[in-house]
Amino acid sequence: MKTIVVLGVGLAGAPLIRQIMRTTVLKSKDYKMIVVSPTTHFHWPIAMPRVVVPGQMPDEKIMYPLEPTFREYPKDKFEFVLGSASSLDPDGNTVTVALDDGTSRDVSYDTLFIATGSSAKDEMPWKLVGTAANTFDRIHALQKQVESADTVVVAGGGLTGAETAGEIGYQYGKNRKKQVYFIYNNELPLSPAVMDSVRKQTKLELERMNVKLMPKTTVTKATIQGKDTILQLRHADGTTKTLTTQAYLPTTGMTPNTSFVPTKMLDSNGYVKQTSFLRAEGYKNIFVVGDAGNLEDNRALAADGQAGHLIKVLPGYFDGGSLAEYKVNTKPMYGITLGQSKGTGQMGSFKVFSFLIWLLKGRFLGTDKAPGVAAGKMTMSATFEK
Ligand SMILES: Cc1cc2nc3c(=O)[nH]c(=O)nc-3n(C[C@H](O)[C@H](O)[C@H](O)COP(=O)(O)OP(=O)(O)OC[C@H]3O[C@@H](n4cnc5c(N)ncnc54)[C@H](O)[C@@H]3O)c2cc1C
């Protein structure tokens, strides 16, 4: 019997696992699957900017237990291993897993899927922080800080930062209940890949909610003193100052969860070198999907597209056919939610109306789709089972 091993149960992993089970493993006596993940729950990062605002989004909308889906599969066909891949021997076809109970175990595979995604820096629960329990603890601690703070500071000018500043501004800036700061190191919020008109609109909407913008500024140090965090700030012109906050929300980037992968398989940023067939470079039996790979940016749209592609082509491949190539969608697409009623975005070179972003994203932040994705019945853009 051949063993398919999947590492990670995120936006890419969850649908991939269920659909390979349906189309290949459960239909053939030749395959079984082993899934490895340190968490008992699927996590929905897209809603996190609203989740950190106390009372706006209950836990159960962002974390979904895996057990109800996994218990459907026969024991001789499926195994869930609670732990983290700690090393990979790609020539010996073995992954070593550090089990959550403190022991370790070697898992052999015929085909491996690396879907281990990325983690937020500073142990921020924008993504999972190890186990589900630890992630819940981090989320609840942040919510408490935000609730009791006089001053909230969001730092880091990417999508997570802009959306979080928007949610905090919507709840506390508009009515001047708290001072809300947004620190970022470019002239405008969001990355230069986003159209200037969209970046300017983001700035305008945040200013309308009384968010105090601090462009061209970097946090160089954060020191906790009792309930306060003292931030040292440096402006691009070289001047420095301090800012005191009781809720500091850094959104300063992601780290790929690939420390178990041999260095020769990684690029200089630590992402797995990923071919357009979604394989690890040099290894035909190792697939990489989602944030862990270097073919596309860390985006749900990419994780979704890659998982959807593999779900389509793998049944034929496991039947002995060839593997179709994945085509990267190069059209820039951004949807930026700015509080609970506004947004902006871009489709190709067109700016998208606020109402459309609210309708497609801001209303629910994807939590209408999250249960289906968590159960593996759909990706964000395709439904495989009703
Ligand atoms: C706040 C926020 C908002 C976002 N909003 C958007 C958006 O609006 N649009 C958009 O396109 N993208 C958005 N993204 C990006 C999107 O969330 C990611 O691209 C997506 O989650 C990637 O999915 P993934 O399955 O590759 O990885 P992840 O979601 O990171 O899942 C990884 C899985 O691997 C497991 N794992 C980790 N390490 C190991 C290991 N060593 N062994 C085994 N398992 C492991 C984890 O427990 C988890 O189950 C947002 C991200 C954040 C943080």
PDB file of C-alpha atoms in Angstrom, residues 257-362:
ATOM      1  CA  ASN A 257       7.018  27.098   8.424  1.00  0.00           C
ATOM      2  CA  THR A 258       9.811  25.243   6.677  1.00  0.00           C
ATOM      3  CA  SER A 259      12.517  24.834   9.346  1.00  0.00           C
ATOM      4  CA  PHE A 260      12.227  21.031   8.932  1.00  0.00           C
ATOM      5  CA  VAL A 261      13.105  21.194   5.220  1.00  0.00           C
ATOM      6  CA  PRO A 262      16.782  20.729   4.206  1.00  0.00           C
ATOM      7  CA  THR A 263      18.406  24.083   3.333  1.00  0.00           C
ATOM      8  CA  LYS A 264      19.237  22.949  -0.193  1.00  0.00           C
ATOM      9  CA  MET A 265      15.500  22.806  -0.938  1.00  0.00           C
ATOM     10  CA  LEU A 266      14.875  26.393   0.273  1.00  0.00           C
ATOM     11  CA  ASP A 267      15.373  29.783  -1.358  1.00  0.00           C
ATOM     12  CA  SER A 268      17.215  32.613   0.390  1.00  0.00           C
ATOM     13  CA  ASN A 269      14.008  33.675   2.214  1.00  0.00           C
ATOM     14  CA  GLY A 270      13.371  30.188   3.576  1.00  0.00           C
ATOM     15  CA  TYR A 271      10.547  29.237   1.203  1.00  0.00           C
ATOM     16  CA  VAL A 272      10.575  25.841  -0.502  1.00  0.00           C
ATOM     17  CA  LYS A 273      11.755  26.140  -4.117  1.00  0.00           C
ATOM     18  CA  GLN A 274       8.559  25.244  -5.951  1.00  0.00           C
ATOM     19  CA  THR A 275       8.202  24.380  -9.636  1.00  0.00           C
ATOM     20  CA  SER A 276       5.251  25.310 -11.841  1.00  0.00           C
ATOM     21  CA  PHE A 277       4.092  21.708 -11.360  1.00  0.00           C
ATOM     22  CA  LEU A 278       3.852  22.564  -7.641  1.00  0.00           C
ATOM     23  CA  ARG A 279       6.635  20.138  -6.823  1.00  0.00           C
ATOM     24  CA  ALA A 280       9.683  20.756  -4.677  1.00  0.00           C
ATOM     25  CA  GLU A 281      12.557  21.413  -7.064  1.00  0.00           C
ATOM     26  CA  GLY A 282      14.424  18.149  -7.703  1.00  0.00           C
ATOM     27  CA  TYR A 283      11.838  15.834  -6.090  1.00  0.00           C
ATOM     28  CA  LYS A 284       9.026  14.357  -8.165  1.00  0.00           C
ATOM     29  CA  ASN A 285       7.255  12.821  -5.158  1.00  0.00           C
ATOM     30  CA  ILE A 286       7.195  16.005  -3.039  1.00  0.00           C
ATOM     31  CA  PHE A 287       4.479  18.583  -3.703  1.00  0.00           C
ATOM     32  CA  VAL A 288       4.433  22.052  -2.155  1.00  0.00           C
ATOM     33  CA  VAL A 289       1.249  24.059  -1.885  1.00  0.00           C
ATOM     34  CA  GLY A 290       0.350  27.455  -0.405  1.00  0.00           C
ATOM     35  CA  ASP A 291       2.461  29.882   1.643  1.00  0.00           C
ATOM     36  CA  ALA A 292       5.337  27.410   2.227  1.00  0.00           C
ATOM     37  CA  GLY A 293       6.301  27.512  -1.475  1.00  0.00           C
ATOM     38  CA  ASN A 294       8.048  30.329  -3.323  1.00  0.00           C
ATOM     39  CA  LEU A 295       6.112  30.366  -6.593  1.00  0.00           C
ATOM     40  CA  GLU A 296       3.649  33.045  -5.438  1.00  0.00           C
ATOM     41  CA  ASP A 297       3.208  35.527  -2.581  1.00  0.00           C
ATOM     42  CA  ASN A 298       1.737  34.545   0.791  1.00  0.00           C
ATOM     43  CA  ARG A 299      -1.857  34.937  -0.237  1.00  0.00           C
ATOM     44  CA  ALA A 300      -5.016  32.930   0.227  1.00  0.00           C
ATOM     45  CA  LEU A 301      -5.795  33.471  -3.447  1.00  0.00           C
ATOM     46  CA  ALA A 302      -2.558  31.661  -4.348  1.00  0.00           C
ATOM     47  CA  ALA A 303      -3.009  28.870  -1.766  1.00  0.00           C
ATOM     48  CA  ASP A 304      -6.549  28.457  -3.056  1.00  0.00           C
ATOM     49  CA  GLY A 305      -5.542  28.396  -6.723  1.00  0.00           C
ATOM     50  CA  GLN A 306      -2.721  25.917  -6.119  1.00  0.00           C
ATOM     51  CA  ALA A 307      -4.875  23.562  -4.019  1.00  0.00           C
ATOM     52  CA  GLY A 308      -7.710  23.798  -6.577  1.00  0.00           C
ATOM     53  CA  HIS A 309      -5.316  22.929  -9.391  1.00  0.00           C
ATOM     54  CA  LEU A 310      -3.905  19.878  -7.607  1.00  0.00           C
ATOM     55  CA  ILE A 311      -7.388  18.683  -6.653  1.00  0.00           C
ATOM     56  CA  LYS A 312      -8.254  18.748 -10.356  1.00  0.00           C
ATOM     57  CA  VAL A 313      -5.165  17.025 -11.730  1.00  0.00           C
ATOM     58  CA  LEU A 314      -4.134  14.573  -8.999  1.00  0.00           C
ATOM     59  CA  PRO A 315      -6.747  11.842  -9.587  1.00  0.00           C
ATOM     60  CA  GLY A 316      -5.342  11.299 -13.093  1.00  0.00           C
ATOM     61  CA  TYR A 317      -1.781  11.500 -11.809  1.00  0.00           C
ATOM     62  CA  PHE A 318      -2.370   8.910  -9.071  1.00  0.00           C
ATOM     63  CA  ASP A 319      -3.933   6.700 -11.780  1.00  0.00           C
ATOM     64  CA  GLY A 320      -0.609   6.755 -13.613  1.00  0.00           C
ATOM     65  CA  GLY A 321      -1.214   9.736 -15.923  1.00  0.00           C
ATOM     66  CA  SER A 322       0.970  12.789 -16.452  1.00  0.00           C
ATOM     67  CA  LEU A 323       0.773  15.959 -14.352  1.00  0.00           C
ATOM     68  CA  ALA A 324      -0.610  19.210 -15.811  1.00  0.00           C
ATOM     69  CA  GLU A 325       1.323  22.425 -15.196  1.00  0.00           C
ATOM     70  CA  TYR A 326      -0.079  25.139 -12.883  1.00  0.00           C
ATOM     71  CA  LYS A 327      -0.539  28.612 -14.353  1.00  0.00           C
ATOM     72  CA  VAL A 328       0.119  31.514 -12.013  1.00  0.00           C
ATOM     73  CA  ASN A 329      -2.593  34.179 -12.147  1.00  0.00           C
ATOM     74  CA  THR A 330      -0.576  37.349 -12.748  1.00  0.00           C
ATOM     75  CA  LYS A 331      -3.533  39.749 -12.621  1.00  0.00           C
ATOM     76  CA  PRO A 332      -3.163  41.906  -9.498  1.00  0.00           C
ATOM     77  CA  MET A 333      -6.189  41.360  -7.227  1.00  0.00           C
ATOM     78  CA  TYR A 334      -6.538  43.034  -3.868  1.00  0.00           C
ATOM     79  CA  GLY A 335      -9.516  43.477  -1.564  1.00  0.00           C
ATOM     80  CA  ILE A 336      -8.857  45.665   1.468  1.00  0.00           C
ATOM     81  CA  THR A 337     -11.502  45.872   4.179  1.00  0.00           C
ATOM     82  CA  LEU A 338     -11.464  49.158   6.102  1.00  0.00           C
ATOM     83  CA  GLY A 339     -13.777  48.726   9.060  1.00  0.00           C
ATOM     84  CA  GLN A 340     -17.196  47.138   8.900  1.00  0.00           C
ATOM     85  CA  SER A 341     -18.675  49.362   6.200  1.00  0.00           C
ATOM     86  CA  LYS A 342     -15.878  50.467   3.868  1.00  0.00           C
ATOM     87  CA  GLY A 343     -13.170  48.980   1.700  1.00  0.00           C
ATOM     88  CA  THR A 344     -11.123  49.452  -1.411  1.00  0.00           C
ATOM     89  CA  GLY A 345      -9.351  47.212  -3.856  1.00  0.00           C
ATOM     90  CA  GLN A 346      -8.016  46.458  -7.279  1.00  0.00           C
ATOM     91  CA  MET A 347      -8.812  44.048 -10.078  1.00  0.00           C
ATOM     92  CA  GLY A 348      -6.098  44.197 -12.725  1.00  0.00           C
ATOM     93  CA  SER A 349      -5.602  47.925 -13.282  1.00  0.00           C
ATOM     94  CA  PHE A 350      -9.113  48.868 -12.121  1.00  0.00           C
ATOM     95  CA  LYS A 351      -9.930  50.261  -8.727  1.00  0.00           C
ATOM     96  CA  VAL A 352     -12.889  48.456  -7.140  1.00  0.00           C
ATOM     97  CA  PHE A 353     -15.776  50.318  -5.473  1.00  0.00           C
ATOM     98  CA  SER A 354     -15.981  50.258  -1.706  1.00  0.00           C
ATOM     99  CA  PHE A 355     -19.451  48.667  -1.822  1.00  0.00           C
ATOM    100  CA  LEU A 356     -18.222  45.716  -3.876  1.00  0.00           C
ATOM    101  CA  ILE A 357     -15.344  45.025  -1.449  1.00  0.00           C
ATOM    102  CA  TRP A 358     -17.787  45.192   1.449  1.00  0.00           C
ATOM    103  CA  LEU A 359     -20.169  42.817  -0.369  1.00  0.00           C
ATOM    104  CA  LEU A 360     -17.504  40.282  -1.400  1.00  0.00           C
ATOM    105  CA  LYS A 361     -15.222  40.466   1.616  1.00  0.00           C
ATOM    106  CA  GLY A 362     -15.841  43.012   4.375  1.00  0.00           C
TER     107      GLY A 362
END
